[in-house]
Coordinates of C-alpha atoms in Angstrom, one line a residue:
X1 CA 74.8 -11.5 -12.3
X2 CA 71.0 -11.5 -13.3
X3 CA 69.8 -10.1 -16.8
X4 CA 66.7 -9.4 -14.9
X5 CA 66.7 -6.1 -12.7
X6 CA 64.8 -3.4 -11.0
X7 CA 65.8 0.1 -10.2
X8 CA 64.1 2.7 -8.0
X9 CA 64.2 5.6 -7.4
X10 CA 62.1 8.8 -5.2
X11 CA 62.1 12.6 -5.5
X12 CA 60.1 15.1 -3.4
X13 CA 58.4 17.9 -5.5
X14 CA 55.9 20.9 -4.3
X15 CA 53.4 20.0 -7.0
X16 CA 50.4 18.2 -6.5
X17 CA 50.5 14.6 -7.0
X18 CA 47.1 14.8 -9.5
X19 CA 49.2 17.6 -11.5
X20 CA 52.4 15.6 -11.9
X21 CA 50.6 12.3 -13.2
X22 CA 48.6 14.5 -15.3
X23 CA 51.6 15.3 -17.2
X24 CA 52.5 11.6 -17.7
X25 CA 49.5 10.1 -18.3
X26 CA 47.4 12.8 -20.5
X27 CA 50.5 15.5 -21.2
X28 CA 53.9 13.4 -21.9
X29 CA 54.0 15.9 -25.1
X30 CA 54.0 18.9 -23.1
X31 CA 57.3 18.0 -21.5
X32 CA 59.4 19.4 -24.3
X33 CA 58.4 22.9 -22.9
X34 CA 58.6 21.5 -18.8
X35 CA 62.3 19.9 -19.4
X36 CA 63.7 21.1 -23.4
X37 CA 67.1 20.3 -22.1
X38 CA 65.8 16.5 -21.7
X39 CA 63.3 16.0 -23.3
X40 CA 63.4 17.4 -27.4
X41 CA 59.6 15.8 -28.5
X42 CA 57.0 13.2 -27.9
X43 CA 54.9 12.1 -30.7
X44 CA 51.7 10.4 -31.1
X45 CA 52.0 7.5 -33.2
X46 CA 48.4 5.4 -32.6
X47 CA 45.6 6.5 -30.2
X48 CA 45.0 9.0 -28.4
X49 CA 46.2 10.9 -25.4
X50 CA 45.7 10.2 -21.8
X51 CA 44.8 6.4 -23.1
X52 CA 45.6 3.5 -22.2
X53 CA 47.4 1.4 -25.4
X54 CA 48.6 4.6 -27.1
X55 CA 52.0 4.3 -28.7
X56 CA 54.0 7.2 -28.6
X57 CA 58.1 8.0 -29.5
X58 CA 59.9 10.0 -27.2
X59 CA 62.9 12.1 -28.2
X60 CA 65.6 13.0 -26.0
X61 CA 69.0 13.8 -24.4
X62 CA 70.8 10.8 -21.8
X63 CA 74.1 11.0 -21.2
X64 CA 75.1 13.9 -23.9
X65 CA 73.6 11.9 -26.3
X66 CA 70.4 12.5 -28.5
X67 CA 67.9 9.2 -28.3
X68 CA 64.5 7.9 -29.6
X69 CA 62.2 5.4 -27.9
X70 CA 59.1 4.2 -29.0
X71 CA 56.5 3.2 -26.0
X72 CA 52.6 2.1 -25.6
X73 CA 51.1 3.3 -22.6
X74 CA 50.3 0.0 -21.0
X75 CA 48.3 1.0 -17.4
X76 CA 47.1 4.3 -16.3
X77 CA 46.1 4.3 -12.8
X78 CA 44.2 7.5 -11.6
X79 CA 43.4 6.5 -8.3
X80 CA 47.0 6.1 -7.8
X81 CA 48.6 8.7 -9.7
X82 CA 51.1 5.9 -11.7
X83 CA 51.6 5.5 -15.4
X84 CA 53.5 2.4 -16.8
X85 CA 55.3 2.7 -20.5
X86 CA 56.1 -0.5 -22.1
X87 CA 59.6 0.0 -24.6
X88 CA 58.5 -1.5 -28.1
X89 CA 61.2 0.0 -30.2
X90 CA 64.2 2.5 -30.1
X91 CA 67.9 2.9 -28.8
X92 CA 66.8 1.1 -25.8
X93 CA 65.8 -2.0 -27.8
X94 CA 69.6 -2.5 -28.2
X95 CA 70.6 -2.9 -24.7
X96 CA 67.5 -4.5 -23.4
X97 CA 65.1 -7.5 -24.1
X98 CA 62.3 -6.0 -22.3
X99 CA 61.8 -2.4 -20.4
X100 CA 59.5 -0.8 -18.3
X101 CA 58.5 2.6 -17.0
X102 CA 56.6 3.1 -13.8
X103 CA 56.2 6.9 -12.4
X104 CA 54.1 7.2 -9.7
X105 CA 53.3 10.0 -7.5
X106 CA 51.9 9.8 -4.0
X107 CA 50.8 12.9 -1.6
X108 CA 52.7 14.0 1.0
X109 CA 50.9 12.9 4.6
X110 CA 51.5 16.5 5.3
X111 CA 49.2 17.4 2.3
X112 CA 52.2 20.1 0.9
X113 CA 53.7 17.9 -1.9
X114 CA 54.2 14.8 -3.4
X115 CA 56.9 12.3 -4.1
X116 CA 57.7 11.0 -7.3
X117 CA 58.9 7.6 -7.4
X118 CA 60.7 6.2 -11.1
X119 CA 60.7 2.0 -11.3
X120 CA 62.9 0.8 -14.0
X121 CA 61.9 -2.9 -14.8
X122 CA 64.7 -4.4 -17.2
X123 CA 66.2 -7.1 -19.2
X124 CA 69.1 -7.2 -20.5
X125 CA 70.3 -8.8 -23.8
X126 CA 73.7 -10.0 -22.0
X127 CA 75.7 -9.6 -18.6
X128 CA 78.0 -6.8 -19.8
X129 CA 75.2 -4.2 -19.9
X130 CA 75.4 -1.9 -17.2
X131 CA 72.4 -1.0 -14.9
X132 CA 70.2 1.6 -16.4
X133 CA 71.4 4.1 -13.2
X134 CA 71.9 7.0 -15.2
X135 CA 69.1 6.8 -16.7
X136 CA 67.2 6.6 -13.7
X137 CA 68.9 9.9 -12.1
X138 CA 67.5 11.5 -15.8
X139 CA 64.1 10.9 -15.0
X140 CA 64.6 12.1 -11.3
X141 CA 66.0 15.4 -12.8
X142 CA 63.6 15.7 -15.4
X143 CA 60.9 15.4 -13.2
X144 CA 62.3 18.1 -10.9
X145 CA 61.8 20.2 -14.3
X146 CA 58.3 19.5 -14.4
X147 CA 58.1 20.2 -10.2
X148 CA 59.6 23.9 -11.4
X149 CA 57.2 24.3 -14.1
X150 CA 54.0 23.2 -12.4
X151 CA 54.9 25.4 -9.1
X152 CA 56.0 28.2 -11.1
X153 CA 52.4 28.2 -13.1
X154 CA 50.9 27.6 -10.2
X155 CA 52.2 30.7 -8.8
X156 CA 51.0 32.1 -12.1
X157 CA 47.7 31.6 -11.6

């Protein structure tokens, strides 16, 4: 069993693909409003948003329990709607070495839609740490939030 590991993971949304990776890469603190059962608070600890090297703290629910993780925005790719978040402190520091956040989202060929694909790119500190799966289905529901928030403001407007 590898301490390496990758996890993926797709959800279709009705929202734009610009929209979605708007949130991530420019927005990430407007997701306490998009998903407040998830997602409690993101702060801005050094830059600015919507750039590239900005370190920010996320505050959150995963499996019933309340967590912190401190990230840096480490590629923000607006051609291809993906954002990458590097893990640099928090509870996930204490199951894994290194840790990785990719969300991408790609247009539908049929032009209605997007999908939103998560990639989890892990180490662990030892074998007996379990697969971050559940985490992975957390971001796929969380970002079905957002999909209800951006359509429903859409619809808004």
């Amino acid at each position: 069993m590898s301490l390496l590991g990758k996890l993926e993971g797709d959800v279709q949304i009705k929202a734009p693909a610009g929209k979605f990776h708007d949130v991530f890469s420019c927005r990430p603190h407007h997701l306490n409003t998009m998903s407040p059962d998830k997602v409690h608070g993101v702060d801005l600890h050094e830059g600015d948003w919507g750039k590239e090297g900005t370190v920010i703290t996320w505050n959150y629910t995963h499996d019933g329990v309340k967590k912190t993780t401190k990230e840096i925005v480490e590629a923000i790719d607006d051609k291809n709607n993906s954002t990458t978040f590097k893990v640099i402190d928090g509870d996930l520091t204490k199951e894994y070495k290194d840790f990785r956040f990719i969300v991408n989202a790609t247009p539908k060929p049929s032009g209605e839609g997007s999908v939103v694909r998560w990639t989890l790119v892990y180490e662990k500190l030892n074998r007996q740490i379990p697969d971050p799966t559940t985490l992975l289905e957390h971001l796929l529901h969380c970002s079905k939030d957002i999909d209800a928030h951006l359509t429903q403001t859409q619809v808004q407007n």
